[in-house]
Coordinates of C-alpha atoms (C1' of nucleotides) in Angstrom, one line a residue:
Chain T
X17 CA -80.8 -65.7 -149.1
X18 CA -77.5 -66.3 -150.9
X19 CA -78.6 -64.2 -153.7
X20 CA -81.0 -61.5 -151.9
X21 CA -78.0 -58.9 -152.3
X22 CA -78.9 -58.9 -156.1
X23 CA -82.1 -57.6 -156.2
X24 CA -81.0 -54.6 -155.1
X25 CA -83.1 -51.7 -156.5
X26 CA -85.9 -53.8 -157.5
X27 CA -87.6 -54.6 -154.6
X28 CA -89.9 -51.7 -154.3
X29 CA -91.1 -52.6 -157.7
X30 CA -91.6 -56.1 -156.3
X31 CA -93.3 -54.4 -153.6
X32 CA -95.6 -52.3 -156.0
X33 CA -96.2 -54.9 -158.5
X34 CA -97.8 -57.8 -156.2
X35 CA -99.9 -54.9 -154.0
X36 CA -101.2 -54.1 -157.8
X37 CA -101.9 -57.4 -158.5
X38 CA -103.3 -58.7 -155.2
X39 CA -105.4 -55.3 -154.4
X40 CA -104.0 -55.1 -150.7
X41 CA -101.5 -57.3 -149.0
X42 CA -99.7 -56.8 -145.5
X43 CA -95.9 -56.8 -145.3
X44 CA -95.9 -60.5 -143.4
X45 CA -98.0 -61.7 -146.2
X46 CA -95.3 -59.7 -149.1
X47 CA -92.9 -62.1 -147.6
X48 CA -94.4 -65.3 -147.6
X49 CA -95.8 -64.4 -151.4
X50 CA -92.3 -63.6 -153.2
X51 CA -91.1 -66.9 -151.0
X52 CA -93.6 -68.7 -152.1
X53 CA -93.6 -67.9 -155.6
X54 CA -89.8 -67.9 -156.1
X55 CA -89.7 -71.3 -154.8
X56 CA -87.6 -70.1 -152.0
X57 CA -84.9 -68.2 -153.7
X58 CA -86.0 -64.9 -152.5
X59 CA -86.5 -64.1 -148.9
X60 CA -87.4 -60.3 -148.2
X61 CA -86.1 -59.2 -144.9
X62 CA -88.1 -57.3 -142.7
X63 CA -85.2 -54.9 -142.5
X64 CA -85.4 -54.3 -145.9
X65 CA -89.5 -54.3 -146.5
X66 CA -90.8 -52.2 -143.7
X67 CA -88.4 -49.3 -143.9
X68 CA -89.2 -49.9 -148.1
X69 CA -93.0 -49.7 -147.6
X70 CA -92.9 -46.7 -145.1
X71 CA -91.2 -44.8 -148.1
X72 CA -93.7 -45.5 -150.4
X73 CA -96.2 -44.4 -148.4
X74 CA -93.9 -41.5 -147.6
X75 CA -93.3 -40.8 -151.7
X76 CA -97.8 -41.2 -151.7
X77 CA -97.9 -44.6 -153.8
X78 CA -99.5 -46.4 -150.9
X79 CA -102.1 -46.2 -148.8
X80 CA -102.1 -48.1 -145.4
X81 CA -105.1 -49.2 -143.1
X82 CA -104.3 -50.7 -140.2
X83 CA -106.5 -53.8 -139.0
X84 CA -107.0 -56.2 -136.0
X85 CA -107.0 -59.5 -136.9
X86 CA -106.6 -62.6 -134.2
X87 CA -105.5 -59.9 -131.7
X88 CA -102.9 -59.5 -133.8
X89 CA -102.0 -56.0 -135.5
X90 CA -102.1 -56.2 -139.6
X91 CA -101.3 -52.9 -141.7
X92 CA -102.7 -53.3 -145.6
X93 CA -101.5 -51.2 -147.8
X94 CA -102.5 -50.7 -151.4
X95 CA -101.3 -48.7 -154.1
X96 CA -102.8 -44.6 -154.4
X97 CA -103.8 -43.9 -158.0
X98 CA -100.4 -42.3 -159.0
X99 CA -98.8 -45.8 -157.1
X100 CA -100.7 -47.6 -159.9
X101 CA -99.1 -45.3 -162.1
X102 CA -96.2 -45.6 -161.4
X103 CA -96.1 -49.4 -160.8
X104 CA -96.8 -49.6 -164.7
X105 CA -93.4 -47.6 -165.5
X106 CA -91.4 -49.4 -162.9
X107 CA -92.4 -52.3 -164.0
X108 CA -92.1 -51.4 -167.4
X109 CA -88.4 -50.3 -166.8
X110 CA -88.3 -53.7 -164.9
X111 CA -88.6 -56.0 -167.9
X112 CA -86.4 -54.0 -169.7
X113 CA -83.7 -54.6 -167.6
X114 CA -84.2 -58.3 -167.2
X115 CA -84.4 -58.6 -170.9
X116 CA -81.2 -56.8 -170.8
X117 CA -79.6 -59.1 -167.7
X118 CA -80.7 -62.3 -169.8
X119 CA -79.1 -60.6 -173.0
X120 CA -76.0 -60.3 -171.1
X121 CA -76.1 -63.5 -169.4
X122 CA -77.7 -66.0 -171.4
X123 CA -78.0 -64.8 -175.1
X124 CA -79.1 -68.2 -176.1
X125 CA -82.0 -67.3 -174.2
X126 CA -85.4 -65.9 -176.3
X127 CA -88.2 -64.8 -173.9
X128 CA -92.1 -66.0 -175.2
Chain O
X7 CA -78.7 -44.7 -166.7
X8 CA -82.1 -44.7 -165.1
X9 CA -82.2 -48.7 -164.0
X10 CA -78.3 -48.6 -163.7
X11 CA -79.2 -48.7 -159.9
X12 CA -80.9 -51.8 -160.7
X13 CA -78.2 -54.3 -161.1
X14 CA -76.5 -53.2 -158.1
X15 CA -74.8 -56.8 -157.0
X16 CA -74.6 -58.2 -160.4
X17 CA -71.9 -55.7 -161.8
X18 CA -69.2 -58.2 -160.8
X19 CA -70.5 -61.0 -162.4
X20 CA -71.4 -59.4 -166.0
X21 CA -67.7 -58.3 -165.3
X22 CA -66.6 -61.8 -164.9
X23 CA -68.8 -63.4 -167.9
X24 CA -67.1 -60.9 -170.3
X25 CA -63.7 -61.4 -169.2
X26 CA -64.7 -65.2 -169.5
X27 CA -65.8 -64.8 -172.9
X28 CA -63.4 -62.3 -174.5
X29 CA -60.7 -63.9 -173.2
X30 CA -59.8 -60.3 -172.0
X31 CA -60.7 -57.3 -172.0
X32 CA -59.3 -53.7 -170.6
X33 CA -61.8 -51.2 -168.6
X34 CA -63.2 -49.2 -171.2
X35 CA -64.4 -51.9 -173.5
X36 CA -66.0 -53.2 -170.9
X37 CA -68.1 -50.2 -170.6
X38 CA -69.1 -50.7 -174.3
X39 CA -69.1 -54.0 -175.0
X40 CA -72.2 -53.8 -172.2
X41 CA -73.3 -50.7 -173.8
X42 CA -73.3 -52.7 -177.4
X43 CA -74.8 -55.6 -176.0
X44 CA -77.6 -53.9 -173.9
X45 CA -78.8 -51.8 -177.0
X46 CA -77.7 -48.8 -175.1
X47 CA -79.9 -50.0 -172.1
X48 CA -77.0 -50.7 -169.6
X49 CA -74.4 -48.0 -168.9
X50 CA -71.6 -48.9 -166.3
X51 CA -70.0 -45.8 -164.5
X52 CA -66.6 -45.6 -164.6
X53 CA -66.1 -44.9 -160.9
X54 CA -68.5 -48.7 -160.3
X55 CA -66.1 -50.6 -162.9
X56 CA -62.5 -49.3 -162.1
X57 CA -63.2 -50.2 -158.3
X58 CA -64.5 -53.6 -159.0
X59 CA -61.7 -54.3 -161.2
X60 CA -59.7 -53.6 -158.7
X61 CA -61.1 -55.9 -156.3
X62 CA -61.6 -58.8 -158.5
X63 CA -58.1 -58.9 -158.9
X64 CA -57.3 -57.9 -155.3
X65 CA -59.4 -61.1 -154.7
X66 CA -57.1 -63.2 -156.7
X67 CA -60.2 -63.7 -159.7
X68 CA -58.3 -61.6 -162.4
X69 CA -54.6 -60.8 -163.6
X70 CA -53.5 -57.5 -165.3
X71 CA -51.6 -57.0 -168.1
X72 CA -50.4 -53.2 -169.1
X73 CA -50.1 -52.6 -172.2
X74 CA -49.4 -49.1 -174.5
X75 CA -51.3 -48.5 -177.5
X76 CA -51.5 -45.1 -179.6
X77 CA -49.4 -43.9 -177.0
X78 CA -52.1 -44.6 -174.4
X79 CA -52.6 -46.8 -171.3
X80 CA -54.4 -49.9 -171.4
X81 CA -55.1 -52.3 -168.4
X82 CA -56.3 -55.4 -170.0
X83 CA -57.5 -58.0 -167.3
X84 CA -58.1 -61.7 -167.9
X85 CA -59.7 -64.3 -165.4
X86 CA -57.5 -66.3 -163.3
X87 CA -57.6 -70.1 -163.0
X88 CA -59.5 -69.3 -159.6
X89 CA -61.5 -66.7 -161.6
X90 CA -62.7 -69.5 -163.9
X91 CA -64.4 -71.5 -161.4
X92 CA -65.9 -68.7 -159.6
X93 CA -67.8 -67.0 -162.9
X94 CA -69.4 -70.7 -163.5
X95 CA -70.9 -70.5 -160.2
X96 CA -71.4 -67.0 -159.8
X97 CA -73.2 -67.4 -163.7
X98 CA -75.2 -69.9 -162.0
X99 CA -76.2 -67.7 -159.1
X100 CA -77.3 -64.8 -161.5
X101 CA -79.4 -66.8 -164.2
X102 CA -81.2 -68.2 -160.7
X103 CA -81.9 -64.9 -160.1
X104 CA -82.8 -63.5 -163.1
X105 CA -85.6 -66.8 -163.9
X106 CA -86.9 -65.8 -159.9
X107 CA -87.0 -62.4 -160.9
X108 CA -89.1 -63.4 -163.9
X109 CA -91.1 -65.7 -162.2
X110 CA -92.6 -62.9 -160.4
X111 CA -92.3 -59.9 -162.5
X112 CA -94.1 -61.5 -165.8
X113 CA -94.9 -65.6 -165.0
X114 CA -96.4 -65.2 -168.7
X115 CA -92.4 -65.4 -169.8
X116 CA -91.1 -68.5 -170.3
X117 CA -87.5 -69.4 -170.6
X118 CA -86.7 -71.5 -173.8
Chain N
dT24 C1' -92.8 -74.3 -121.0
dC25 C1' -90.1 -73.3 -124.8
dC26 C1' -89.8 -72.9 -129.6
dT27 C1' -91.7 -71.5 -133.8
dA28 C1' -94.9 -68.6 -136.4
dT29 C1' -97.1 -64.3 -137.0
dG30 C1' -96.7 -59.3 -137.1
dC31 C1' -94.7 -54.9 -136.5
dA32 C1' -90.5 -51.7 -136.1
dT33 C1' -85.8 -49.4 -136.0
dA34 C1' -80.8 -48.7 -135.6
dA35 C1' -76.0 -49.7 -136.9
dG36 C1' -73.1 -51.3 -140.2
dA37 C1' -71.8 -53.0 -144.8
dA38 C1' -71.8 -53.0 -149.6
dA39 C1' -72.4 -51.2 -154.1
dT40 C1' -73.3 -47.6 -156.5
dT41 C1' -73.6 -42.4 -158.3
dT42 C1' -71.7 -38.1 -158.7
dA43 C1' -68.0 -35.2 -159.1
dT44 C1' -63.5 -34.7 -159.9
dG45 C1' -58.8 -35.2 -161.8
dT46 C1' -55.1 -36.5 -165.3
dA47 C1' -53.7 -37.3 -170.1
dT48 C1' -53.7 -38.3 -175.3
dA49 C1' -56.1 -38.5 -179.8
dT50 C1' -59.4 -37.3 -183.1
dT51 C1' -63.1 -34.7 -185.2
dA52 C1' -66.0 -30.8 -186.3
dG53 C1' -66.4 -26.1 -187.0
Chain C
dC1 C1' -56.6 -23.8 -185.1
dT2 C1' -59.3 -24.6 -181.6
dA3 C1' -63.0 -26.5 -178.9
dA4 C1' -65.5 -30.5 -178.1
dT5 C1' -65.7 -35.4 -178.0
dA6 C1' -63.7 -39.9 -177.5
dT7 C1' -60.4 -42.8 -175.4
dA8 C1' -58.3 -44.4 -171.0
dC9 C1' -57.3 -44.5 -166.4
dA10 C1' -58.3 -43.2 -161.2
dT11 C1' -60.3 -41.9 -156.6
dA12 C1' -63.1 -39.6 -153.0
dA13 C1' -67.5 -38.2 -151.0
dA14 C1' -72.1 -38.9 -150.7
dT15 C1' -76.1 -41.7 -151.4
dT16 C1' -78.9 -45.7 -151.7
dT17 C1' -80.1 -50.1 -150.4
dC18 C1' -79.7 -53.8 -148.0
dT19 C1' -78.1 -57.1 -143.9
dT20 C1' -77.7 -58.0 -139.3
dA21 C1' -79.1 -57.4 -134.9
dT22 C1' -82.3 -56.1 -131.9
dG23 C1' -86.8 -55.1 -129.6
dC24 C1' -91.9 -55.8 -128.6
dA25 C1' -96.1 -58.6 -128.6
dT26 C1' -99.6 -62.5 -129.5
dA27 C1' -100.7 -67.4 -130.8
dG28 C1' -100.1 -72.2 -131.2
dG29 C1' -97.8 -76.6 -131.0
dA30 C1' -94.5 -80.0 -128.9

DNA sequence: TCCTATGCATAAGAAATTTATGTATATTAG
DNA sequence: CTAATATACATAAATTTCTTATGCATAGGA
């Protein structure tokens, strides 16, 4: 919420990281699981995710597959073999730059 | 350079942490103070900093002093009283964000 | 029956940055 | 001595990324 502006940049290697993790995951479910996992500190807006996943399908590091479930419309999309990749780099480049952010930040920090 | 993009919204802050730290600090050491600490890793553009200088101060969270040395400009900028309180909470804000970000980029981290 | 949750989507606008310039002085390498 | 690099500021145009505001549709609970 209050602090979503900051992750500008990283959330299509959010994106790419818990589709690698999880297999497949639809974008409902993308939301509920960084939510959920970040206590509540990050909310993804559908604004931002849909038009973020139809670019990595467009850039061919997902896949989608649409599916009907409840009468209700689900698309899963998983990550092409260059997405996964790619979602070791990103991530890669990730870490770095959170090592770097903490460096900045919080020097007193050490990571284990 | 490549995951400059990445810390889109936190710019202002690092700003504000330096300024906090140094006591102050003019434009150009900024740029590599965060080189310095960063290992390289971090590169602020000039046309990002000068800009959010400017609006810091504009915003009433930093003062300028000029000042001539070797027969060239200097802008040195120092926190306000205002600018104080905000880089405690806006330091808040971004180590938040950065343990989130952690949380679901590599849970194996832990923060000591 | 209305509100909330689930599930997708897009368009307009805002914000933060990159890229590309521009000006000027000082120093270093060739 | 001269060209490149470093120091030091600045701004404008374009781009990227996100928020905000909508819109559609189904399901379930109060």
């Amino acid at each position: 919420m209050g602090n979503s502006k900051l992750y500008k940049g990283s959330l299509n290697t959010i994106i790419l990281k818990l589709l690698d993790e999880e297999g497949k995951m639809y974008g409902y479910e993308i939301t509920q699981k960084v939510k959920e996992l970040s206590k509540g500190e990050l909310n993804i807006t559908e604004g931002a995710l849909y038009p973020a996943l139809h670019k990595l399908e467009a850039e061919g590091l997902l896949d989608v597959e649409v599916a009907k479930v409840d009468n209700r419309l689900r698309k899963y999309y998983k990550p092409t073999e260059q997405g996964e990749k790619e979602t070791i780099n990103r991530l890669a480049e990730l870490e770095d730059f959170i090592r770097s952010m903490q460096q900045l930040v919080n020097p007193k920090w050490s990571i284990q």
